[in-house]
Coordinates of N, CA and C in Angstrom, one line a residue:
X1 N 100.5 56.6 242.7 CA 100.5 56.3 241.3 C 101.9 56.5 240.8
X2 N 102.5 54.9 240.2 CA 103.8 55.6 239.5 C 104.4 56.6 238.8
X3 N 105.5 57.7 239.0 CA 105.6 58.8 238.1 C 105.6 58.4 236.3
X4 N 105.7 57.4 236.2 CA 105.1 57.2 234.6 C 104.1 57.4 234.3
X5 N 102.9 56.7 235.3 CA 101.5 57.1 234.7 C 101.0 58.1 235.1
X6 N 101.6 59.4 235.9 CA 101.5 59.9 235.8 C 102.2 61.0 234.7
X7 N 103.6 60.6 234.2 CA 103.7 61.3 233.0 C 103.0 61.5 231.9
X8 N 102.2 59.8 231.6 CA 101.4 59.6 230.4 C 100.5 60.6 230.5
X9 N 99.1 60.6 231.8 CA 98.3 61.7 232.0 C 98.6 63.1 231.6
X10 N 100.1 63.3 232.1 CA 100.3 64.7 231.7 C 100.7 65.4 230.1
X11 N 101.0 64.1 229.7 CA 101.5 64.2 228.3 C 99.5 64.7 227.5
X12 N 99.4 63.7 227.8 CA 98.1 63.5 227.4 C 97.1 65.0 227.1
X13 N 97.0 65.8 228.2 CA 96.8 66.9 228.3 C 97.4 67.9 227.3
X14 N 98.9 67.9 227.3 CA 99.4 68.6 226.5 C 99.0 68.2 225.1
X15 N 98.9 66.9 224.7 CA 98.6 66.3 223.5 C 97.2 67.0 223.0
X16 N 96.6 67.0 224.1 CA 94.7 67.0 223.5 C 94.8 69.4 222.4
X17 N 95.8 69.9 223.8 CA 96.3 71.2 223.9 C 96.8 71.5 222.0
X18 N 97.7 70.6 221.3 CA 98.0 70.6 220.4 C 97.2 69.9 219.4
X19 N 96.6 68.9 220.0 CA 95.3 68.8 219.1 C 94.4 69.8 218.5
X20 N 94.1 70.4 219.6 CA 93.1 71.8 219.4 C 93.5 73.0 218.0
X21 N 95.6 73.3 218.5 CA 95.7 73.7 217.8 C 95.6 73.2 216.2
X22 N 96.4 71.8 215.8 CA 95.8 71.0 214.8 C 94.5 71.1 213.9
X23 N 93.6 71.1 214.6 CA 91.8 71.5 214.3 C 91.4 73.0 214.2
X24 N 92.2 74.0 214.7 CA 92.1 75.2 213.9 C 92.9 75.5 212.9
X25 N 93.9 75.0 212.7 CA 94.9 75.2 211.6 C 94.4 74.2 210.7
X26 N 94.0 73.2 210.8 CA 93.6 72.3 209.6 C 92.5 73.3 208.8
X27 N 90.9 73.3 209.6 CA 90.0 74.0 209.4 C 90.3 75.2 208.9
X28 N 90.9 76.5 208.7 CA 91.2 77.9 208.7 C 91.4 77.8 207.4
X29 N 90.7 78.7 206.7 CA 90.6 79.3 205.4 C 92.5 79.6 205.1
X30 N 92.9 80.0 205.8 CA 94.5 80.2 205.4 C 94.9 79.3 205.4
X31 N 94.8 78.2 205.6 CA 95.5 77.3 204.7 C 95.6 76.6 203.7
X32 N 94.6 77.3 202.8 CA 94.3 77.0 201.5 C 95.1 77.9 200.6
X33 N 95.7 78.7 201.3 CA 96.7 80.0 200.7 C 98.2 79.6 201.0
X34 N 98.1 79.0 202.5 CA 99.6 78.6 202.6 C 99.8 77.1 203.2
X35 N 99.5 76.7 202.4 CA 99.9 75.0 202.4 C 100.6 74.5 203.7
X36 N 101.7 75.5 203.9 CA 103.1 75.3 204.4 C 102.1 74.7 206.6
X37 N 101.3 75.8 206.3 CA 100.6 75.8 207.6 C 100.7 73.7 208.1
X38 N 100.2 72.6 206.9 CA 99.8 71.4 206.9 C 100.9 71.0 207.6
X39 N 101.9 71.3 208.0 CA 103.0 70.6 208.4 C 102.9 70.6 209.8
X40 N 102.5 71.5 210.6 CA 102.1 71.3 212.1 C 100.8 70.5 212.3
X41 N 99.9 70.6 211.3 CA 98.9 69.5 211.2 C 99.2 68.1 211.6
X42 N 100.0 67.6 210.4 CA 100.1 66.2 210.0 C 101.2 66.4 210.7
X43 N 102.4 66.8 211.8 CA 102.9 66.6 213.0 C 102.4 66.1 214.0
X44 N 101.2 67.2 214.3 CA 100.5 66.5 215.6 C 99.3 65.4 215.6
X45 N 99.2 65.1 214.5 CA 98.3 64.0 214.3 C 99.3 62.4 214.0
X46 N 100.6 62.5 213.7 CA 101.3 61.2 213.4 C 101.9 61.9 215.4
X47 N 102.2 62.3 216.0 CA 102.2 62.1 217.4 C 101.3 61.6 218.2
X48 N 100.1 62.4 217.8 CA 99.1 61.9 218.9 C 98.4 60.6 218.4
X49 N 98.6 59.6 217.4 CA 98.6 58.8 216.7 C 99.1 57.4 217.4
X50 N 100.4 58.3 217.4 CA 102.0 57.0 217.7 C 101.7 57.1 219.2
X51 N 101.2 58.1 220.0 CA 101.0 57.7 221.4 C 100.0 57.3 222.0
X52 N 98.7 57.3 221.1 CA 97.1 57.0 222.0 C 97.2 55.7 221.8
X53 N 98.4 54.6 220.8 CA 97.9 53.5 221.2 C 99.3 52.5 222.6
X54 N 99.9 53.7 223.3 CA 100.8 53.3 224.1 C 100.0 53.7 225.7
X55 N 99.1 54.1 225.7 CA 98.6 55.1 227.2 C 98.7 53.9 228.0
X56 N 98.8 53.0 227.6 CA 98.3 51.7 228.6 C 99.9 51.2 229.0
X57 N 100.7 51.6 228.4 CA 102.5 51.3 228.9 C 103.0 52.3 228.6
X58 N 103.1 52.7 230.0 CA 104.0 54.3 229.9 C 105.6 54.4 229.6
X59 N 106.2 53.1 229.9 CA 107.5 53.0 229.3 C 107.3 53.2 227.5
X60 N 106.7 51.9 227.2 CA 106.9 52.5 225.8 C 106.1 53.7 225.3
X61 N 105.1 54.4 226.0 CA 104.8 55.8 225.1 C 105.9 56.7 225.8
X62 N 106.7 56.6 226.6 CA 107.9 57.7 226.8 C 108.4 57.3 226.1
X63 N 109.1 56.0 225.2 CA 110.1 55.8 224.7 C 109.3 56.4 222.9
X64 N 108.2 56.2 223.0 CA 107.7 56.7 221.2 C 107.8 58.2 221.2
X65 N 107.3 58.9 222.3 CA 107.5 60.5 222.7 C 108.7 60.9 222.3
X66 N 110.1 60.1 222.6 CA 111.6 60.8 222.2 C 111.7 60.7 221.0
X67 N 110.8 59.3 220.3 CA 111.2 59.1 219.0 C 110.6 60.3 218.3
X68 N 109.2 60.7 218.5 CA 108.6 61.6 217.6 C 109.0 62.9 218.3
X69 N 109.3 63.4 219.2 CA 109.7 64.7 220.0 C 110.2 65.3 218.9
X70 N 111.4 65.2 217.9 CA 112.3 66.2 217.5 C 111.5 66.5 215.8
X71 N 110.3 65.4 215.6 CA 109.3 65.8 214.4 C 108.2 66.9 214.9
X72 N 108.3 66.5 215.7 CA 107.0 67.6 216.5 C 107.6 69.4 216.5
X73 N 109.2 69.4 217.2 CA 109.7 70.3 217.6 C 110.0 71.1 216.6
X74 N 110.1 70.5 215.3 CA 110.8 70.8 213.9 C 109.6 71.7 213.4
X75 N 108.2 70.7 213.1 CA 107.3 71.2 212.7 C 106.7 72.4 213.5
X76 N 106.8 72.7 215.1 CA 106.8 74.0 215.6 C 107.2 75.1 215.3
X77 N 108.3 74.7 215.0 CA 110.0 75.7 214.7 C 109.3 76.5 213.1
X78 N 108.9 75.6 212.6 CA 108.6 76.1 210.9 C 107.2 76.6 211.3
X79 N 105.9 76.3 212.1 CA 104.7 76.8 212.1 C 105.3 78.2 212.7
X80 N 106.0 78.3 213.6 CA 106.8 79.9 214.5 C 106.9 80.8 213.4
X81 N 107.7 80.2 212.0 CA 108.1 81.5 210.8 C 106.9 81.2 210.3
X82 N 106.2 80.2 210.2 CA 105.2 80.4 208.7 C 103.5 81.0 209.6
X83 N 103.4 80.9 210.4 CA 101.7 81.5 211.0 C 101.7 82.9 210.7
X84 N 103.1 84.0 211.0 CA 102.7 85.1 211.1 C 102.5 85.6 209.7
X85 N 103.2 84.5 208.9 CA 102.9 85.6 207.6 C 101.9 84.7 207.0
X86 N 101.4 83.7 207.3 CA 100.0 83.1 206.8 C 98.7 84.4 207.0
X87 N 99.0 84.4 208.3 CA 97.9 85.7 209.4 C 98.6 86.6 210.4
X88 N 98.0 87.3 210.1 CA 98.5 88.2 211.8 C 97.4 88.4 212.6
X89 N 96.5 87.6 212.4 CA 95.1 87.3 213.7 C 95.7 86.4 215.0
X90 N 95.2 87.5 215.6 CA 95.4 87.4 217.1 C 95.4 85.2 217.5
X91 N 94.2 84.5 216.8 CA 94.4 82.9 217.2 C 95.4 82.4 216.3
X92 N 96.1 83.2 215.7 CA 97.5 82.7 214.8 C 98.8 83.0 215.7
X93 N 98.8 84.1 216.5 CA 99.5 84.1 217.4 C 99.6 83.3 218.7
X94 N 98.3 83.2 219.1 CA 98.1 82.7 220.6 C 98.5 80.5 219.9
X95 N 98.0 80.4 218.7 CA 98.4 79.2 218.1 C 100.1 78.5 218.5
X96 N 101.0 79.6 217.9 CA 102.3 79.8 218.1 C 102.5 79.1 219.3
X97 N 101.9 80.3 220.2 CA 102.4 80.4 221.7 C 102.0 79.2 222.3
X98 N 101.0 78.5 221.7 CA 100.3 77.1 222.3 C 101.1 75.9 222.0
X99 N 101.0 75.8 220.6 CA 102.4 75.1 220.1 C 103.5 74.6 220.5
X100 N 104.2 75.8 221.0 CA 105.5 75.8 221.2 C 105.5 75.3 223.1
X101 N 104.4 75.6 223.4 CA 104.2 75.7 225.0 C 104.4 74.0 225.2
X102 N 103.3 73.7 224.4 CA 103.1 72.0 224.4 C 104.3 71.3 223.8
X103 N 105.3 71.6 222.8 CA 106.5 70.8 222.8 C 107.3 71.4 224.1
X104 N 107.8 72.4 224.7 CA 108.6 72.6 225.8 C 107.6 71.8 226.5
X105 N 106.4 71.6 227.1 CA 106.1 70.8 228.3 C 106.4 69.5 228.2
X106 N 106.1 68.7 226.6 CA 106.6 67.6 226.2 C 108.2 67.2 226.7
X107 N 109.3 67.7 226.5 CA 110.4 67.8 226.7 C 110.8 68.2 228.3
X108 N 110.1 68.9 229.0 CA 109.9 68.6 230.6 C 109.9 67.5 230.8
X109 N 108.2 67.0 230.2 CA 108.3 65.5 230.9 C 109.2 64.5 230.5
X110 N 110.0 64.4 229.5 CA 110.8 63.6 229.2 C 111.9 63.8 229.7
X111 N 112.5 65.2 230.3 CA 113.3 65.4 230.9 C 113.3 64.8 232.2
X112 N 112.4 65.1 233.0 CA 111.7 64.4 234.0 C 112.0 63.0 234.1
X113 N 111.7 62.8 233.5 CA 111.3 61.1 233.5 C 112.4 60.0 232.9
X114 N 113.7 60.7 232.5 CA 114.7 60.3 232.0 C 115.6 60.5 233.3
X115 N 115.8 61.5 234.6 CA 116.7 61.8 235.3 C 116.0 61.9 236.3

């Protein structure tokens, strides 16, 4: 299997990973208190968006991945300060950590796959 389609696969994975988080943070009563939480929402939904209609050409979903990468990473960066003081429940934390795990993997594979 070319190492592209196999990037796509792996991207994919990480994608479904930040989905998940997406669908608890949408859902959760705290964010009707802190708005701010919507912004890793509507991140990972205009990514996983811009990439489920490239799975079928792995050049162009690496190339839409770099485009959206530094929206995704941004919106991480701001869920990192805003989750703890939204909550300090333990799936607000493990959220973070999932987050942040799935853009660093994201950025692997693009590292990857660029060198």
């Amino acid at each position: 299997m070319p190492a592209s389609v196999e990037a796509v696969e792996q991207c994919q994975v990480i994608m479904a990973h930040a989905w998940m988080v997406r669908t608890f943070i949408k859902h959760s009563e705290e964010v009707e208190d802190f708005p701010e939480l919507m912004g890793i929402v509507r991140a990972v939904f205009d990514t996983a968006r811009a990439l489920e209609t490239r799975t079928d050409d792995p050049a162009g979903y690496l190339k839409m991945l770099q485009k959206k990468i530094g929206k995704l990473r941004k919106a991480a960066a701001e869920f990192t300060t805003n989750a703890p003081i939204a909550s300090g429940h333990t799936n607000f934390q493990q959220a973070v950590i999932s987050m942040n795990a799935c853009v660093t993997g994201l950025e692997q594979i693009l590292a990857d796959s660029v060198g």
